Amino acid sequence: MIYFLSFCLAFLTVLFTTPFVKQLASKLNILDYPNGRKVHKKITARLGGLAVFFGFFVAVFVGFIILPRNISPQL
């Protein structure tokens, strides 16, 4: 059950932080423009990994607070 809750927490964090990260990438002009070598056809933000990192970090941080003994230190 704890794994499912961790997944849900990470998923919701990524879901809600992605629009903010997209706006940040646009403001800082961290964008990938399409050209002949690219597959995408429109401008794409390049900071998507930041939202994924936040989701992972929040899930692990909350896991350490709630159940500090059940999370492996190798994580």
Coordinates of N, CA, C and O in Angstrom, one line a residue:
M1 N 0.8 -1.2 0.0 CA 0.0 0.0 0.0 C 0.9 1.3 0.0 O 0.5 2.3 -0.6
I2 N 2.0 1.2 0.7 CA 2.9 2.4 0.8 C 3.4 2.7 -0.6 O 3.6 3.9 -0.9
Y3 N 3.7 1.7 -1.4 CA 4.2 2.0 -2.7 C 3.2 2.7 -3.6 O 3.5 3.5 -4.4
F4 N 2.0 2.2 -3.5 CA 0.9 2.9 -4.3 C 0.7 4.3 -3.8 O 0.5 5.2 -4.7
L5 N 0.8 4.6 -2.5 CA 0.6 6.0 -2.1 C 1.8 6.8 -2.5 O 1.6 8.0 -2.9
S6 N 3.0 6.3 -2.5 CA 4.2 7.0 -3.0 C 4.0 7.3 -4.4 O 4.4 8.4 -4.9
F7 N 3.6 6.3 -5.2 CA 3.4 6.6 -6.6 C 2.3 7.7 -6.9 O 2.6 8.6 -7.7
C8 N 1.2 7.6 -6.1 CA 0.2 8.6 -6.3 C 0.7 10.0 -5.9 O 0.4 11.0 -6.6
L9 N 1.5 10.1 -4.9 CA 2.1 11.4 -4.5 C 3.0 11.9 -5.5 O 3.0 13.1 -5.9
A10 N 3.9 11.1 -6.0 CA 4.8 11.5 -7.1 C 4.1 11.9 -8.3 O 4.4 12.9 -9.0
F11 N 3.1 11.1 -8.7 CA 2.3 11.4 -9.9 C 1.6 12.8 -9.8 O 1.6 13.6 -10.7
L12 N 0.9 13.0 -8.7 CA 0.2 14.3 -8.5 C 1.2 15.5 -8.4 O 0.9 16.5 -9.0
T13 N 2.4 15.3 -7.8 CA 3.4 16.3 -7.8 C 3.8 16.7 -9.2 O 3.9 17.9 -9.6
V14 N 4.1 15.7 -10.0 CA 4.5 15.9 -11.4 C 3.4 16.6 -12.2 O 3.6 17.5 -13.0
L15 N 2.2 16.1 -12.0 CA 1.0 16.6 -12.7 C 0.8 18.1 -12.4 O 0.5 18.9 -13.4
F16 N 1.0 18.5 -11.2 CA 0.8 19.9 -10.9 C 2.0 20.8 -11.1 O 1.8 22.0 -11.2
T17 N 3.2 20.3 -11.1 CA 4.4 21.1 -11.3 C 4.7 21.3 -12.7 O 5.5 22.2 -13.1
T18 N 4.3 20.4 -13.6 CA 4.7 20.5 -15.0 C 4.3 21.8 -15.7 O 5.1 22.4 -16.4
P19 N 3.0 22.3 -15.5 CA 2.7 23.6 -16.1 C 3.6 24.8 -15.6 O 4.0 25.6 -16.4
F20 N 4.0 24.7 -14.3 CA 4.9 25.8 -13.8 C 6.3 25.7 -14.4 O 7.0 26.7 -14.7
V21 N 6.8 24.4 -14.5 CA 8.1 24.2 -15.1 C 8.1 24.6 -16.6 O 9.0 25.2 -17.1
K22 N 7.0 24.4 -17.3 CA 6.9 24.8 -18.7 C 6.9 26.3 -18.8 O 7.6 26.8 -19.7
Q23 N 6.2 27.0 -17.9 CA 6.3 28.5 -17.9 C 7.7 29.0 -17.6 O 8.1 29.9 -18.2
L24 N 8.3 28.3 -16.7 CA 9.7 28.7 -16.3 C 10.6 28.5 -17.5 O 11.5 29.4 -17.8
A25 N 10.5 27.4 -18.2 CA 11.3 27.2 -19.4 C 11.1 28.2 -20.4 O 12.0 28.7 -21.1
S26 N 9.8 28.6 -20.6 CA 9.5 29.6 -21.6 C 10.1 31.0 -21.2 O 10.6 31.7 -22.1
K27 N 10.0 31.4 -19.9 CA 10.5 32.7 -19.5 C 12.0 32.7 -19.6 O 12.6 33.8 -19.9
L28 N 12.7 31.6 -19.3 CA 14.1 31.6 -19.3 C 14.7 31.2 -20.7 O 15.9 31.1 -20.9
N29 N 13.8 31.0 -21.7 CA 14.1 30.6 -23.0 C 14.9 29.4 -23.1 O 15.9 29.3 -23.8
I30 N 14.5 28.4 -22.3 CA 15.2 27.1 -22.3 C 14.2 26.2 -23.2 O 13.5 25.3 -22.6
L31 N 14.3 26.4 -24.4 CA 13.3 25.7 -25.4 C 14.1 25.0 -26.4 O 15.2 25.3 -26.8
D32 N 13.5 24.0 -27.0 CA 14.1 23.2 -28.1 C 13.2 23.5 -29.4 O 12.1 23.2 -29.4
Y33 N 13.9 24.1 -30.3 CA 13.2 24.5 -31.6 C 13.3 23.4 -32.6 O 14.4 22.8 -32.8
P34 N 12.2 23.2 -33.4 CA 12.3 22.1 -34.4 C 13.2 22.6 -35.6 O 13.3 23.7 -35.9
N35 N 13.8 21.6 -36.1 CA 14.6 21.8 -37.4 C 14.6 20.5 -38.1 O 13.9 19.6 -37.8
G36 N 15.4 20.4 -39.1 CA 15.5 19.2 -40.0 C 15.9 17.9 -39.2 O 15.5 16.8 -39.7
R37 N 16.6 18.0 -38.2 CA 17.1 16.9 -37.4 C 16.2 16.4 -36.3 O 16.5 15.4 -35.7
K38 N 15.2 17.2 -36.0 CA 14.4 16.9 -34.8 C 13.1 16.2 -35.3 O 12.6 16.4 -36.4
V39 N 12.5 15.5 -34.4 CA 11.2 14.8 -34.7 C 10.0 15.7 -34.4 O 9.0 15.7 -35.1
H40 N 10.1 16.5 -33.3 CA 8.9 17.3 -32.9 C 8.7 18.5 -33.9 O 9.6 19.0 -34.6
K41 N 7.5 18.9 -34.0 CA 7.1 19.9 -35.0 C 6.8 21.3 -34.4 O 6.6 22.2 -35.1
K42 N 6.8 21.4 -33.1 CA 6.6 22.6 -32.4 C 7.6 22.8 -31.3 O 8.2 21.9 -30.9
I43 N 7.7 24.0 -30.8 CA 8.7 24.4 -29.8 C 8.3 23.6 -28.5 O 7.2 23.5 -28.1
T44 N 9.4 23.0 -27.9 CA 9.2 22.1 -26.8 C 10.1 22.6 -25.6 O 11.3 23.0 -25.8
A45 N 9.6 22.6 -24.4 CA 10.3 23.0 -23.2 C 11.4 21.9 -22.9 O 11.1 20.8 -23.1
R46 N 12.5 22.4 -22.4 CA 13.6 21.4 -22.2 C 13.8 21.1 -20.7 O 14.8 20.5 -20.3
L47 N 12.9 21.6 -19.8 CA 13.0 21.4 -18.4 C 12.1 20.3 -17.8 O 11.8 20.3 -16.6
G48 N 11.5 19.4 -18.6 CA 10.6 18.5 -18.2 C 11.1 17.6 -17.1 O 10.4 17.1 -16.2
G49 N 12.4 17.3 -17.1 CA 13.0 16.4 -16.1 C 13.0 17.1 -14.7 O 13.0 16.4 -13.7
L50 N 12.9 18.4 -14.7 CA 12.8 19.1 -13.4 C 11.5 18.7 -12.7 O 11.5 18.5 -11.4
A51 N 10.4 18.6 -13.4 CA 9.1 18.3 -12.8 C 9.2 16.8 -12.3 O 8.7 16.5 -11.2
V52 N 9.8 15.9 -13.0 CA 9.9 14.5 -12.6 C 10.8 14.4 -11.4 O 10.5 13.7 -10.5
F53 N 11.9 15.2 -11.3 CA 12.8 15.2 -10.2 C 12.0 15.7 -8.9 O 12.1 15.1 -7.9
F54 N 11.2 16.7 -9.1 CA 10.4 17.2 -7.9 C 9.4 16.1 -7.4 O 9.2 15.9 -6.3
G55 N 8.8 15.4 -8.4 CA 7.9 14.3 -8.0 C 8.6 13.2 -7.2 O 8.1 12.7 -6.2
F56 N 9.8 12.8 -7.7 CA 10.6 11.8 -7.0 C 11.0 12.3 -5.6 O 10.9 11.6 -4.6
F57 N 11.5 13.5 -5.6 CA 12.0 14.1 -4.3 C 10.9 14.2 -3.3 O 11.1 13.8 -2.1
V58 N 9.7 14.7 -3.7 CA 8.6 14.8 -2.7 C 8.2 13.4 -2.2 O 8.0 13.3 -1.0
A59 N 8.1 12.4 -3.1 CA 7.7 11.1 -2.6 C 8.7 10.5 -1.7 O 8.3 9.9 -0.6
V60 N 10.0 10.6 -2.0 CA 11.0 10.1 -1.1 C 11.1 10.9 0.2 O 11.2 10.3 1.3
F61 N 11.0 12.2 0.2 CA 11.1 13.0 1.4 C 9.9 12.7 2.3 O 10.1 12.5 3.5
V62 N 8.7 12.6 1.8 CA 7.5 12.2 2.6 C 7.7 10.8 3.1 O 7.3 10.5 4.3
G63 N 8.2 9.9 2.3 CA 8.5 8.6 2.8 C 9.4 8.5 4.0 O 9.3 7.8 4.9
F64 N 10.5 9.3 3.9 CA 11.4 9.4 5.1 C 10.8 10.0 6.3 O 11.1 9.6 7.4
I65 N 9.9 10.9 6.1 CA 9.2 11.5 7.3 C 8.2 10.5 7.9 O 8.2 10.4 9.1
I66 N 7.4 9.9 7.1 CA 6.3 9.1 7.6 C 6.8 7.7 8.0 O 6.5 7.2 9.1
L67 N 7.7 7.1 7.2 CA 8.1 5.7 7.5 C 9.7 5.7 7.4 O 10.2 5.1 6.4
P68 N 10.4 6.2 8.3 CA 11.9 6.3 8.1 C 12.5 4.9 8.1 O 13.6 4.8 7.5
R69 N 12.0 4.0 8.7 CA 12.6 2.6 8.8 C 12.4 1.8 7.6 O 13.1 0.8 7.4
N70 N 11.3 2.1 6.9 CA 10.9 1.2 5.8 C 11.6 1.5 4.4 O 11.4 0.8 3.5
I71 N 12.3 2.6 4.4 CA 12.9 3.0 3.1 C 14.4 2.7 3.2 O 15.1 3.0 4.1
S72 N 14.8 2.0 2.1 CA 16.2 1.5 2.1 C 17.2 2.7 2.0 O 17.0 3.6 1.3
P73 N 18.3 2.6 2.8 CA 19.3 3.7 2.7 C 20.0 3.7 1.3 O 20.6 4.7 1.0
Q74 N 19.9 2.6 0.6 CA 20.5 2.5 -0.7 C 19.8 3.4 -1.7 O 20.3 3.7 -2.8
L75 N 18.6 3.8 -1.4 CA 17.8 4.7 -2.3 C 18.5 6.0 -2.6 O 18.6 6.5 -3.6

